[in-house]
Tab-separated table of C-alpha atoms in Angstrom:
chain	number	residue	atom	x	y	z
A	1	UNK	CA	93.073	-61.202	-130.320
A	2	UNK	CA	88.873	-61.822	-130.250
A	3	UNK	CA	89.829	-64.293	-127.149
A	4	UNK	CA	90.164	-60.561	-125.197
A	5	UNK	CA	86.850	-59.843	-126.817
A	6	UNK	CA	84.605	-61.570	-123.687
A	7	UNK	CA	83.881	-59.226	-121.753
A	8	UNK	CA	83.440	-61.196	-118.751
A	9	UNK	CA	86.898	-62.026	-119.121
A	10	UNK	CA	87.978	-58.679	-119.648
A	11	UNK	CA	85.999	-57.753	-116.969
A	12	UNK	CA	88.013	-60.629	-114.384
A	13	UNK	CA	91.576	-59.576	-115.513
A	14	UNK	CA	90.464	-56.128	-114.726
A	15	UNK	CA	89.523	-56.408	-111.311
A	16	UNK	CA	92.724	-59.200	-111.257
A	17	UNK	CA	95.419	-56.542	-112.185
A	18	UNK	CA	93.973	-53.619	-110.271
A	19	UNK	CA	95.400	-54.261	-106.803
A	20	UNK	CA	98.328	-54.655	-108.742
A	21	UNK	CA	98.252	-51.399	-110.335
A	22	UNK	CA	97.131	-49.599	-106.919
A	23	UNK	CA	100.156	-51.362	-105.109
A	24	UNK	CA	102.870	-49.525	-108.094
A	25	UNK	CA	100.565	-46.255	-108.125
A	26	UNK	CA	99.882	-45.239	-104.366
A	27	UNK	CA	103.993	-45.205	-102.909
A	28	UNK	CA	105.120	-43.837	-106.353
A	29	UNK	CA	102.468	-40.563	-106.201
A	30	UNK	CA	103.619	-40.207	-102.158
A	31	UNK	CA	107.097	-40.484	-102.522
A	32	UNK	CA	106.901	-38.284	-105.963
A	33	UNK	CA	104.871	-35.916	-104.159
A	34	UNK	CA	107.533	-35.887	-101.275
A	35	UNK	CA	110.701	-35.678	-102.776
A	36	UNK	CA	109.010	-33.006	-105.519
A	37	UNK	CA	107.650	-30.631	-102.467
A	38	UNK	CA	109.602	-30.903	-100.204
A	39	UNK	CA	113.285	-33.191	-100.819
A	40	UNK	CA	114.340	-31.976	-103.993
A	41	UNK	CA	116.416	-28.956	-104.859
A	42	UNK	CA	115.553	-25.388	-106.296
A	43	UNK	CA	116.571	-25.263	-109.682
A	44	UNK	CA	119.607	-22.570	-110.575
A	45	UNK	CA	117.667	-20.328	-112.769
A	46	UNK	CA	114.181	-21.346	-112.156
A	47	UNK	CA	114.021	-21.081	-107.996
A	48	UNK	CA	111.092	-23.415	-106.545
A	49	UNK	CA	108.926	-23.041	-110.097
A	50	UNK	CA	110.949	-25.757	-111.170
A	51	UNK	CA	108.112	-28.089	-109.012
A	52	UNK	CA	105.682	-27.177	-110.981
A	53	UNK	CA	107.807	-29.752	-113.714
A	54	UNK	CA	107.235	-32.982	-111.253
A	55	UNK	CA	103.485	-32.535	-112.274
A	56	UNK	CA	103.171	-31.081	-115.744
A	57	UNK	CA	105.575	-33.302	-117.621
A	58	UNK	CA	103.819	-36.452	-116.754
A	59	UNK	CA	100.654	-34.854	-117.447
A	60	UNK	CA	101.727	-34.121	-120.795
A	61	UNK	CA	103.516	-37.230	-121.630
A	62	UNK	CA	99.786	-38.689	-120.515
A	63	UNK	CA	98.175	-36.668	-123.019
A	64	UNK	CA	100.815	-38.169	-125.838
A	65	UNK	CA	100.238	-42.156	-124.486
A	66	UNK	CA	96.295	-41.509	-123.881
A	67	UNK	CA	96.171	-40.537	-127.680
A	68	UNK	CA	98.623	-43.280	-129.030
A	69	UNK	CA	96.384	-46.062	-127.111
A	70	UNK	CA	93.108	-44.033	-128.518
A	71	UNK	CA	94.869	-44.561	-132.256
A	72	UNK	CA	95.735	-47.900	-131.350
A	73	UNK	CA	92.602	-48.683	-130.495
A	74	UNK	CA	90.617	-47.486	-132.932
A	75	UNK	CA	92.842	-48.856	-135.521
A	76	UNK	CA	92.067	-52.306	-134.425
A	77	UNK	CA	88.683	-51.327	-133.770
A	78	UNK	CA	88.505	-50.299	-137.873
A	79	UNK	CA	90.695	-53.394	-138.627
A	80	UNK	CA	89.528	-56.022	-136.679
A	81	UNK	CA	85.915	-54.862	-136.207
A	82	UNK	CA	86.816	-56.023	-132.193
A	83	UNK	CA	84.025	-54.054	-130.039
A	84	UNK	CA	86.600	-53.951	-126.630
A	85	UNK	CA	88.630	-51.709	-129.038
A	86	UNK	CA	86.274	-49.763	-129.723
A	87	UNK	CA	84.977	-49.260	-125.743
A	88	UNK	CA	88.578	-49.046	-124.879
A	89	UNK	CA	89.195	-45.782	-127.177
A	90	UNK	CA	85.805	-44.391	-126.062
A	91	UNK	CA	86.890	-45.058	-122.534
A	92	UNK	CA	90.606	-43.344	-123.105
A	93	UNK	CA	89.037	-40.387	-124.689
A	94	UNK	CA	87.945	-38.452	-121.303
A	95	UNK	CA	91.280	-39.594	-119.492
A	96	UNK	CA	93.649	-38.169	-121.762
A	97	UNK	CA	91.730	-35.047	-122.594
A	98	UNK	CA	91.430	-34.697	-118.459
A	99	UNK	CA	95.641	-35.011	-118.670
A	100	UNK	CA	95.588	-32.882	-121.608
A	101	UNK	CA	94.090	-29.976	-119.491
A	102	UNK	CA	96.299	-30.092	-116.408
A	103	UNK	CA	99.295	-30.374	-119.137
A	104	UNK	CA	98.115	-27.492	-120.511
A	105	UNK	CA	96.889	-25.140	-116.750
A	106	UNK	CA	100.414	-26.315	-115.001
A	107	UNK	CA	102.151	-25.082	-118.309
A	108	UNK	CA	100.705	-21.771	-117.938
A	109	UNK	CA	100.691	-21.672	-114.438
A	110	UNK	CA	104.786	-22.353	-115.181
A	111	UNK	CA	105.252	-20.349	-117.976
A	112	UNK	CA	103.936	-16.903	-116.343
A	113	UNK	CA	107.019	-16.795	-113.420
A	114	UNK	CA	109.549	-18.367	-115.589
A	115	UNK	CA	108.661	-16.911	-119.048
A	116	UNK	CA	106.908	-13.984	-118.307
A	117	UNK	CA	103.620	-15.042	-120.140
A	118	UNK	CA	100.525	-17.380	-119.305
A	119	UNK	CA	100.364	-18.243	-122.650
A	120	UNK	CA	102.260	-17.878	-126.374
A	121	UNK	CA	100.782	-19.460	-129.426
A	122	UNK	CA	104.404	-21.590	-130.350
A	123	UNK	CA	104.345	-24.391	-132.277
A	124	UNK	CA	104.502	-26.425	-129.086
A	125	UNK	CA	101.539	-24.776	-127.040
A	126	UNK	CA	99.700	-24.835	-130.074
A	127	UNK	CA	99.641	-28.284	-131.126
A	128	UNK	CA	99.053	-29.601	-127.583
A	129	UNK	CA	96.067	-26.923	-127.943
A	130	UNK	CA	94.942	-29.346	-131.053
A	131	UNK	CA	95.387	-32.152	-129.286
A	132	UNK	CA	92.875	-31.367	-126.738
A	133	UNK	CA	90.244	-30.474	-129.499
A	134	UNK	CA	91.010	-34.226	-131.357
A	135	UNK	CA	90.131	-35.909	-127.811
A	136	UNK	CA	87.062	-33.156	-127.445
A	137	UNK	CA	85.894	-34.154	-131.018
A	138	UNK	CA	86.327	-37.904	-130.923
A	139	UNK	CA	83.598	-37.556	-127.872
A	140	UNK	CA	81.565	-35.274	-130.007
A	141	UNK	CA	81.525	-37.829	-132.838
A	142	UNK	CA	80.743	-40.660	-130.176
A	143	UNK	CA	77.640	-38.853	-129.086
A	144	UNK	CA	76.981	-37.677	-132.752
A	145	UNK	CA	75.610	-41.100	-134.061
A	146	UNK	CA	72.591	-43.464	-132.981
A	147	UNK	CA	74.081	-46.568	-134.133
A	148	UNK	CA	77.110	-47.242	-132.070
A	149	UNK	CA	79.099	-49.293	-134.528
A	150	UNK	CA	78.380	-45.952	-136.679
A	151	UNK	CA	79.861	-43.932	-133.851
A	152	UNK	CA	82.989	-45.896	-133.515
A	153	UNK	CA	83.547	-45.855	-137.138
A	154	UNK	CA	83.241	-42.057	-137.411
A	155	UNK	CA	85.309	-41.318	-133.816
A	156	UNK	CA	88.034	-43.852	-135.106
A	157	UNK	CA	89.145	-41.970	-138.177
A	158	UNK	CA	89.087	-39.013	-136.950
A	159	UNK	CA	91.285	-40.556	-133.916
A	160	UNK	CA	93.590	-42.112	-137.222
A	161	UNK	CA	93.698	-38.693	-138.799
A	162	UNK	CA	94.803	-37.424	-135.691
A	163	UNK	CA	97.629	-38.942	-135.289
A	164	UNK	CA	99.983	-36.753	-137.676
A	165	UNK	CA	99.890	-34.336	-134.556
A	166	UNK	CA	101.210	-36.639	-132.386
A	167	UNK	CA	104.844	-36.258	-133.811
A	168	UNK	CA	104.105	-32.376	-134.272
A	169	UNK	CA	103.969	-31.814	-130.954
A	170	UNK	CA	106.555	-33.891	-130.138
A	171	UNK	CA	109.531	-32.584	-132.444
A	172	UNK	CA	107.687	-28.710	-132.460
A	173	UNK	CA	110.348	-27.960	-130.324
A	174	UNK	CA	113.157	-29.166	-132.778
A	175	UNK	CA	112.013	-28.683	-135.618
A	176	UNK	CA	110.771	-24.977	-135.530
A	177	UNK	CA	112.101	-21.905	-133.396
A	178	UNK	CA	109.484	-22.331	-129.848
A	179	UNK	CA	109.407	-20.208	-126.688
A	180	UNK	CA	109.132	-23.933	-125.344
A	181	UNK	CA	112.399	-25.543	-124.143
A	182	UNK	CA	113.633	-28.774	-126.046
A	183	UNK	CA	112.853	-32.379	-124.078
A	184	UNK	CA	115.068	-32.701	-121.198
A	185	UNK	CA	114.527	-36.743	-120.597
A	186	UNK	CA	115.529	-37.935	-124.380
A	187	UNK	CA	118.796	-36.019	-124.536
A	188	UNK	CA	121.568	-38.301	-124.473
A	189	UNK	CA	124.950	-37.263	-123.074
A	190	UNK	CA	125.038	-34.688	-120.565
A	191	UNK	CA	122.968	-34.762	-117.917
A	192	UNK	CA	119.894	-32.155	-118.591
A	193	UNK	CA	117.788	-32.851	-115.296
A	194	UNK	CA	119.909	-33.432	-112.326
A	195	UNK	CA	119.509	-36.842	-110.438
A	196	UNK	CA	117.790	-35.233	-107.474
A	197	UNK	CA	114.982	-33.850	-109.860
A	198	UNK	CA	115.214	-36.472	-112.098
A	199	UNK	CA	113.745	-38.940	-109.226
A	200	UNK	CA	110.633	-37.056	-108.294
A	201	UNK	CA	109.987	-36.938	-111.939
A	202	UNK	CA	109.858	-40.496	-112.815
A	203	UNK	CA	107.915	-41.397	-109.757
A	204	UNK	CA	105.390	-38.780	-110.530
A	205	UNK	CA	105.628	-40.099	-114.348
A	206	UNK	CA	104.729	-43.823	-112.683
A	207	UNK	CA	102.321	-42.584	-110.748
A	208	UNK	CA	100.458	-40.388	-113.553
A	209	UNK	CA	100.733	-44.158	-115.691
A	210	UNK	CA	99.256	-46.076	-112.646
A	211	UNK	CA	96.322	-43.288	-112.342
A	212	UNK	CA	95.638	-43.527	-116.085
A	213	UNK	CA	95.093	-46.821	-116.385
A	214	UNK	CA	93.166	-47.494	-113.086
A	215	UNK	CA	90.846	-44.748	-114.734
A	216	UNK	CA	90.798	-46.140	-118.254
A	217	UNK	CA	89.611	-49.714	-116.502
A	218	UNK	CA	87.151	-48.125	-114.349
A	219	UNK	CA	85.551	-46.543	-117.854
A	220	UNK	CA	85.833	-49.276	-119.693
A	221	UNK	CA	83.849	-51.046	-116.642
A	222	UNK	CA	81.181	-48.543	-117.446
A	223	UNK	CA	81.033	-48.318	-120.723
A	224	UNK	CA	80.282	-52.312	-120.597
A	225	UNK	CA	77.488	-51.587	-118.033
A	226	UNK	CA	76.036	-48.618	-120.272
A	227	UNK	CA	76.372	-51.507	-123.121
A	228	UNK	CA	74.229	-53.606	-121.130
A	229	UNK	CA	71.798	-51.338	-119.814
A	230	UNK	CA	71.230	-50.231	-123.305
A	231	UNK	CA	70.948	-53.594	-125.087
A	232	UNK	CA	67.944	-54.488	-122.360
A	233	UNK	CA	66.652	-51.433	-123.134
A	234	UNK	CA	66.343	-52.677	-126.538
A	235	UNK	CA	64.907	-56.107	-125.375
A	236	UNK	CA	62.602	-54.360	-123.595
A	237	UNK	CA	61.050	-52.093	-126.432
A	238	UNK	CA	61.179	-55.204	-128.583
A	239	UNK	CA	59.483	-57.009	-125.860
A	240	UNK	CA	56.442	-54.352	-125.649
A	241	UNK	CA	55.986	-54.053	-128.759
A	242	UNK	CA	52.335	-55.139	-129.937
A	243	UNK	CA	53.120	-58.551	-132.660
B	1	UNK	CA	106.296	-24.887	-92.591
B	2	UNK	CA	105.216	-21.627	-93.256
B	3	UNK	CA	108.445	-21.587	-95.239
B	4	UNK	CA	107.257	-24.794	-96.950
B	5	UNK	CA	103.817	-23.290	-98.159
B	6	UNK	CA	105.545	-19.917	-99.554
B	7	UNK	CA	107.812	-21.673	-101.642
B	8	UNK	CA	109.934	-19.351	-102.507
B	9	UNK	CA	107.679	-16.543	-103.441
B	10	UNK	CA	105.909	-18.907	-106.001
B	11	UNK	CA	103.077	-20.302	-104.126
B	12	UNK	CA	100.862	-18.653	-106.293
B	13	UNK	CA	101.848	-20.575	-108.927
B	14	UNK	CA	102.729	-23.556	-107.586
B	15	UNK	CA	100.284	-24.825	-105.189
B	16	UNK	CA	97.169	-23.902	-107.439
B	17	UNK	CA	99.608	-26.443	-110.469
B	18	UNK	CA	99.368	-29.447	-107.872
B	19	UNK	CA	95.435	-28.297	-106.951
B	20	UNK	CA	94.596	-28.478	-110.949
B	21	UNK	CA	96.216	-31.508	-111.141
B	22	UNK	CA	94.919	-33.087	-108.279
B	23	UNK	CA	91.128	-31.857	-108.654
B	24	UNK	CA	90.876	-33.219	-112.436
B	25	UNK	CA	92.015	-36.873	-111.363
B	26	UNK	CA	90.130	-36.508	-108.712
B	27	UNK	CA	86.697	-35.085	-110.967
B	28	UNK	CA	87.963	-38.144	-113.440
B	29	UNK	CA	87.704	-40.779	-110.895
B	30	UNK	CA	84.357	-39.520	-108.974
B	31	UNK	CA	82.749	-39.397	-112.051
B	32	UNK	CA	83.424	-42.080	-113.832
B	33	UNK	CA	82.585	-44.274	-110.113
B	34	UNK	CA	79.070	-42.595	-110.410
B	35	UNK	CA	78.760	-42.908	-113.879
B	36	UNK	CA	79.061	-46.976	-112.708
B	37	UNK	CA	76.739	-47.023	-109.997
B	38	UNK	CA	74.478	-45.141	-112.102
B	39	UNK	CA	74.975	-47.802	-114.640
B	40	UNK	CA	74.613	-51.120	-112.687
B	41	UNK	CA	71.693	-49.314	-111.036
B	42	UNK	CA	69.758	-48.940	-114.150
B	43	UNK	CA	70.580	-52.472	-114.752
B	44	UNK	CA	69.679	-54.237	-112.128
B	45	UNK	CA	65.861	-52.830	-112.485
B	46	UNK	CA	66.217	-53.545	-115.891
B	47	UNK	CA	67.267	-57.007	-115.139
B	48	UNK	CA	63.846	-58.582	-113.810
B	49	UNK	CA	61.934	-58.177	-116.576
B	50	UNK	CA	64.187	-59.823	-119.371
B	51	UNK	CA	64.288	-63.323	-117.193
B	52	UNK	CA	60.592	-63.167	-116.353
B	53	UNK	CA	60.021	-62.638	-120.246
B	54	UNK	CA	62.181	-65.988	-121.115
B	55	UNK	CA	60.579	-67.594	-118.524
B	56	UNK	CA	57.386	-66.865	-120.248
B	57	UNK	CA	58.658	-68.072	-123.852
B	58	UNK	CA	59.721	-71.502	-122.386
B	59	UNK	CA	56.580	-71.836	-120.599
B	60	UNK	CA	54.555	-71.116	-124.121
C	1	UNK	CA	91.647	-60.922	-149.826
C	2	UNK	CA	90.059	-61.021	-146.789
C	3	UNK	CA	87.933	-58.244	-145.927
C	4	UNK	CA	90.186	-57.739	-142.534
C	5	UNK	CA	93.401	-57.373	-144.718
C	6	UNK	CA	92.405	-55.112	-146.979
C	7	UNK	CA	90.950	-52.745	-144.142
C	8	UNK	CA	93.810	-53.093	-143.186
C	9	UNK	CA	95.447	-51.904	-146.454
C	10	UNK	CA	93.078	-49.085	-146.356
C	11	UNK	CA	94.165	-47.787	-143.290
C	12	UNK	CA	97.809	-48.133	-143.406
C	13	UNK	CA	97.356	-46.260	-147.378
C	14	UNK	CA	95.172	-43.520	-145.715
C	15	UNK	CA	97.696	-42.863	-142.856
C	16	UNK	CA	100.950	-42.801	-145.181
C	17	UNK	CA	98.405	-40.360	-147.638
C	18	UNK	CA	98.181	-38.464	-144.715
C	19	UNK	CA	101.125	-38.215	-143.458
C	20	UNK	CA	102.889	-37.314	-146.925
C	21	UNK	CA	100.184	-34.404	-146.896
C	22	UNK	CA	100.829	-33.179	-143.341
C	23	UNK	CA	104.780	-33.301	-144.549
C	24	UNK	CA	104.143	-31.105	-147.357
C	25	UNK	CA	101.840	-28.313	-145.818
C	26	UNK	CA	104.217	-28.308	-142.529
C	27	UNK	CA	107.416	-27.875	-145.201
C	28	UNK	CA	105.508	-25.281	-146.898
C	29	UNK	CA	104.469	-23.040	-143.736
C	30	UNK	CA	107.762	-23.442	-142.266
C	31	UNK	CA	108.059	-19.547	-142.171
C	32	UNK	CA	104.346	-19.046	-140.178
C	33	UNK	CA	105.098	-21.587	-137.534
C	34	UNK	CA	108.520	-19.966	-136.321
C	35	UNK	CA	107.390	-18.466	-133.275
C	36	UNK	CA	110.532	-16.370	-133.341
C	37	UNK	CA	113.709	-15.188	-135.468
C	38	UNK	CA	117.167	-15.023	-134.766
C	39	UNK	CA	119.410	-12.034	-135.366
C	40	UNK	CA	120.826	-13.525	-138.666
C	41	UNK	CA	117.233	-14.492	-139.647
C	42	UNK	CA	116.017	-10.575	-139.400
C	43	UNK	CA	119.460	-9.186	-141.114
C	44	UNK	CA	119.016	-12.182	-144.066
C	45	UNK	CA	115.129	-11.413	-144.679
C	46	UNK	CA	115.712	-7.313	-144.631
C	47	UNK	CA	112.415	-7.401	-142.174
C	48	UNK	CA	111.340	-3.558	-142.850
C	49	UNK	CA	111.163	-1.144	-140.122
C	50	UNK	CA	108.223	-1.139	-138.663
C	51	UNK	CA	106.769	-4.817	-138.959
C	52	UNK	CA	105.876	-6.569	-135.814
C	53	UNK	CA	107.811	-9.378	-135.716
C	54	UNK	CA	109.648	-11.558	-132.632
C	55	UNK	CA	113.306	-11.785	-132.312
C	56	UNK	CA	114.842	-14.368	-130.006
C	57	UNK	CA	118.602	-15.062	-129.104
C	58	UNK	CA	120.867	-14.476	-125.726
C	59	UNK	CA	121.014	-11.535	-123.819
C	60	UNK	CA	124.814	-10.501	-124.829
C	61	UNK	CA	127.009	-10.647	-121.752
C	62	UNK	CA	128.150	-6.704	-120.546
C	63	UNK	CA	125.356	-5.779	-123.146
C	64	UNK	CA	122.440	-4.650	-120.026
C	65	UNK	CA	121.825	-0.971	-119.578
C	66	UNK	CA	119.182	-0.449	-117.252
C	67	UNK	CA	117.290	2.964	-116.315
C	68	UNK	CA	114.824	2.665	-114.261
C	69	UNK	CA	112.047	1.182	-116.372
C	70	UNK	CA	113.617	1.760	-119.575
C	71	UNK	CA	116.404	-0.535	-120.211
C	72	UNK	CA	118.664	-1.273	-123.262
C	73	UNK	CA	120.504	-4.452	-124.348
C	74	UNK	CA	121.921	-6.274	-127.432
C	75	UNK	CA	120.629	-10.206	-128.478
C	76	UNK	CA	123.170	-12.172	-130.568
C	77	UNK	CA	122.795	-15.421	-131.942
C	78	UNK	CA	126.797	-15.879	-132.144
C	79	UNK	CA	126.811	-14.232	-135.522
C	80	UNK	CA	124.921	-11.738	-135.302
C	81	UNK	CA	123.495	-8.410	-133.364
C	82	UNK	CA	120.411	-6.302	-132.749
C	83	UNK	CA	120.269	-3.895	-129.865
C	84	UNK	CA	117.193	-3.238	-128.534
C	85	UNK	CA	115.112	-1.194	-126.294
C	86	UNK	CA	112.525	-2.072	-123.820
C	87	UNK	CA	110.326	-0.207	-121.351
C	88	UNK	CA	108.725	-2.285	-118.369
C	89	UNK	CA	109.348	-4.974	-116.342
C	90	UNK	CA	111.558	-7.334	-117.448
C	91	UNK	CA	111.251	-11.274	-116.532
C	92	UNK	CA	112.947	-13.221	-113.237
C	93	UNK	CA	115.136	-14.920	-115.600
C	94	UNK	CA	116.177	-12.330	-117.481
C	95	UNK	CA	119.405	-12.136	-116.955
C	96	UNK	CA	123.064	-11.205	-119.127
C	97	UNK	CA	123.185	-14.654	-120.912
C	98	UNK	CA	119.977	-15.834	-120.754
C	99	UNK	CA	117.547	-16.868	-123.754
C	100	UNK	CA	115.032	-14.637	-124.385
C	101	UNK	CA	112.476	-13.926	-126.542
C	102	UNK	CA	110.919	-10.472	-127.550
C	103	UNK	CA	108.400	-8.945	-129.867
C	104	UNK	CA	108.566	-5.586	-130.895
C	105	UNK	CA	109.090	-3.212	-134.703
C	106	UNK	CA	112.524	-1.871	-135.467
C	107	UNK	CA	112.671	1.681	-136.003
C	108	UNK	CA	114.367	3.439	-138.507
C	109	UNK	CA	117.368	3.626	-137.381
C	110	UNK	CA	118.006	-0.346	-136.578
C	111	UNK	CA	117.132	-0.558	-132.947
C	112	UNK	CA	114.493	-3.186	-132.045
C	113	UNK	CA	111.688	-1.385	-129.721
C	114	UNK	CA	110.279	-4.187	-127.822
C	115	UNK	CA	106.644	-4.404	-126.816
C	116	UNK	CA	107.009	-7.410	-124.593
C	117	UNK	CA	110.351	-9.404	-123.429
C	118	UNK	CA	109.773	-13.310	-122.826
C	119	UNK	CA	112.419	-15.257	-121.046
C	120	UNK	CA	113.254	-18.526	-122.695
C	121	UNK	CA	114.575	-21.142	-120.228
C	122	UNK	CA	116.462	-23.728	-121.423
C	123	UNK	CA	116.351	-27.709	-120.812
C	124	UNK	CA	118.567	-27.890	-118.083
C	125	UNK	CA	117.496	-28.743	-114.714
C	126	UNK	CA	119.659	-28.623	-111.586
C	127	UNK	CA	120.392	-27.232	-108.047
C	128	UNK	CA	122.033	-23.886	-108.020
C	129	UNK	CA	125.220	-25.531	-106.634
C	130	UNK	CA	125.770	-28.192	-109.139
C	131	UNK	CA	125.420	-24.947	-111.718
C	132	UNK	CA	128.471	-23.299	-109.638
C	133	UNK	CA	130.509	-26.117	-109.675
C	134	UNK	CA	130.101	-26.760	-112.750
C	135	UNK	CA	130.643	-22.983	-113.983
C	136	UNK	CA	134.109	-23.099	-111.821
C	137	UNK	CA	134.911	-26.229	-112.802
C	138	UNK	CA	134.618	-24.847	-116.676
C	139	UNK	CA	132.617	-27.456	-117.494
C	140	UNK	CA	129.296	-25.195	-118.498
C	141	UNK	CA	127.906	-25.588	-121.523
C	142	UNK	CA	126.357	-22.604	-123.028
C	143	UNK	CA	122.980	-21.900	-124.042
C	144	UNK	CA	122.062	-23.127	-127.519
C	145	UNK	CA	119.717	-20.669	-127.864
């Protein structure tokens, strides 16, 4: 696993994959936007609200994989003591709390026609509320410490801890009575989304994959320059200081 | 088109959905690109002086 | 042991610890994270008149009386009933049929005065003609909730 630690090499498999990444991202996010807008059907209850689905869904299943990679990471950053983990969760952080907050403005933006309310404190609302603080307080704790390798302990369990929420929010809507509706996409059997819906989604839940991870690169790309800025820095006050 | 942009009656919620959306990726990406520049900036006139300095040391 | 393994230990003892705690407190506040209760809930925990609580089931079908702004309907869960009365406007989806939930006291003499009706859609997504063919075909599946 430490042969991903160089961050040279990290930083040439990066810039290797990232065309790659662009190529998958850009037609998925045009055609999703297309056939969301403008090719796909009303919905039978919902009218054109239903849109607003193509994308808050993949914003919020964002949220859910930018936190399991921030776990993931800062499990093997605890573990393993591997510094990329660490960067990598510090670099995920922003991301998913910036997918957290569109899942959370298209859901009320959707909620007031359909509903009838911006905003109820369900189980399901509420724990993707939580979920936003975790991400908001794993950057506090970040900033909180001098020491990095202090930092990253601190910001990791709390990102550990965090995890029992991840299941909360998604089984809130089974497990307890929400004015949320249950997930559409895992139900096997009948058909819950129709195909022409269905499409739009996936592509938009592509695209919202490609975006995250061209971002989560690009911060991991400056979280290694900050590193380096700050360790010449350091040289540098070491260097001036009188022997 | 004009048909298009009232969607239904819901372009008030709709269209502002896709803005959100759009304008945090968007705030994501800008600032994370200057956070970068800002970065390597800082780095490169950093730089200099740590290579002078070893170049001193191996001179000594 | 190495100190990487038992980190490891640590961490995998810590999240089970936690996760057996988060288990337990969820279990116990069951009741406080219902957003809602059905019919049978209200008539099996005698809720006393006058509590604000929120009741959520389908609008019964033939159930809709409407008045202007003041309009009266029953919500059933299948097994049971509570008829209630509303003043404002109600929802888009609202509809005979249709999920809903609403928050509101029951008065003395049973009837649950809403303060605010919420319409509850449910996880099916489709164009309004696969829902007619579907309805004529007899293939629709009701609401669960």
């Amino acid at each position: 696993m430490h042969r991903f630690a160089n961050p040279a090499r990290f930083l040439r498999l990066s810039r290797a994959i990232q065309p790659w990444i662009l190529a998958v991202t850009v037609p998925c996010l045009l055609a999703g936007l297309y056939l969301g807008l403008v090719e796909s059907p009303i919905d039978y209850q919902q009218k054109d609200t239903v849109r607003i689905m193509y994308v808050h869904v993949p914003a919020a299943w964002m949220a859910m994989f930018g936190y399991s990679s921030l776990a993931i990471a800062s499990a093997i950053g605890l573990i393993w003591k591997h510094p990329l983990a660490d960067l990598a969760g510090k670099a995920a952080a922003p991301i998913g709390a910036g997918f957290t907050i569109i899942a959370l403005a298209t859901g009320s933006l959707w909620g007031k026609p359909t509903w009838g309310t911006w905003w109820v404190w369900d189980a399901r609302l509420t724990s993707v509320v939580v979920l936003l603080f975790l991400y908001l307080g794993y950057m506090a704790l970040w900033n909180a410490f001098e020491q990095p390798q202090r930092a990253a302990r601190a910001a990791s369990i709390l990102a550990l801890v965090g995890i029992v929420n991840l299941p909360i929010i998604k089984f809130s809507v089974d497990w307890w009575n929400t004015l949320h509706q249950p997930a559409s996409i895992s139900r096997i059997g009948t058909p819950a989304i129709d195909p022409a819906m269905l499409r739009p989604l996936l592509l938009m839940g592509v695209a919202y994959l490609g975006l995250f991870l061209l971002l989560l690169l690009l911060r991991m790309r400056v979280e290694l320059a900050e590193r380096r800025v700050m360790a010449l820095q350091l040289a540098r006050s070491r260097d001036g200081e009188p022997s | 088109m004009a048909e298009f942009f009232d969607m239904g009656g819901y372009a008030a919620y709709i269209w502002p959905a896709y803005g959100i959306a759009a304008g945090v990726i968007a705030c994501l990406f800008i600032w994370s690109w200057r956070g970068l520049k800002k970065a390597e900036q800082a780095e490169a006139a950093l730089g200099k002086r740590p290579r002078r300095r070893s170049a001193r040391v191996e001179r000594a | 042991m190495k100190p990487k393994t038992r980190r490891l230990y640590v961490v995998l003892l810590a999240l089970l610890a936690l996760g057996t705690a988060a288990a337990l407190v969820l279990n116990a506040f069951e009741d406080n994270l219902v957003f809602f209760y059905s019919p049978t809930d209200l008539k099996a925990k005698n809720v006393p008149p006058g509590q604000a609580i929120r009741i959520g089931g389908l609008v019964e079908e033939g159930s809709l009386v409407k008045d202007g702004l003041n309009s009266h309907f029953k919500i059933t869960d299948g097994a049971q009933t509570v008829a209630v009365a509303y003043t404002g406007n109600l929802p888009d989806l609202f509809r005979e049929g249709q999920g809903i939930v609403t928050f509101g006291r029951l008065d003395a003499g049973g009837t649950f005065q809403a303060e605010e009706v919420l319409a509850k859609h449910d996880e099916n997504y489709m164009p309004p003609e696969v829902a007619d063919a579907l309805k004529a075909a007899g293939q629709w599946m009701p609401e669960r909730k």
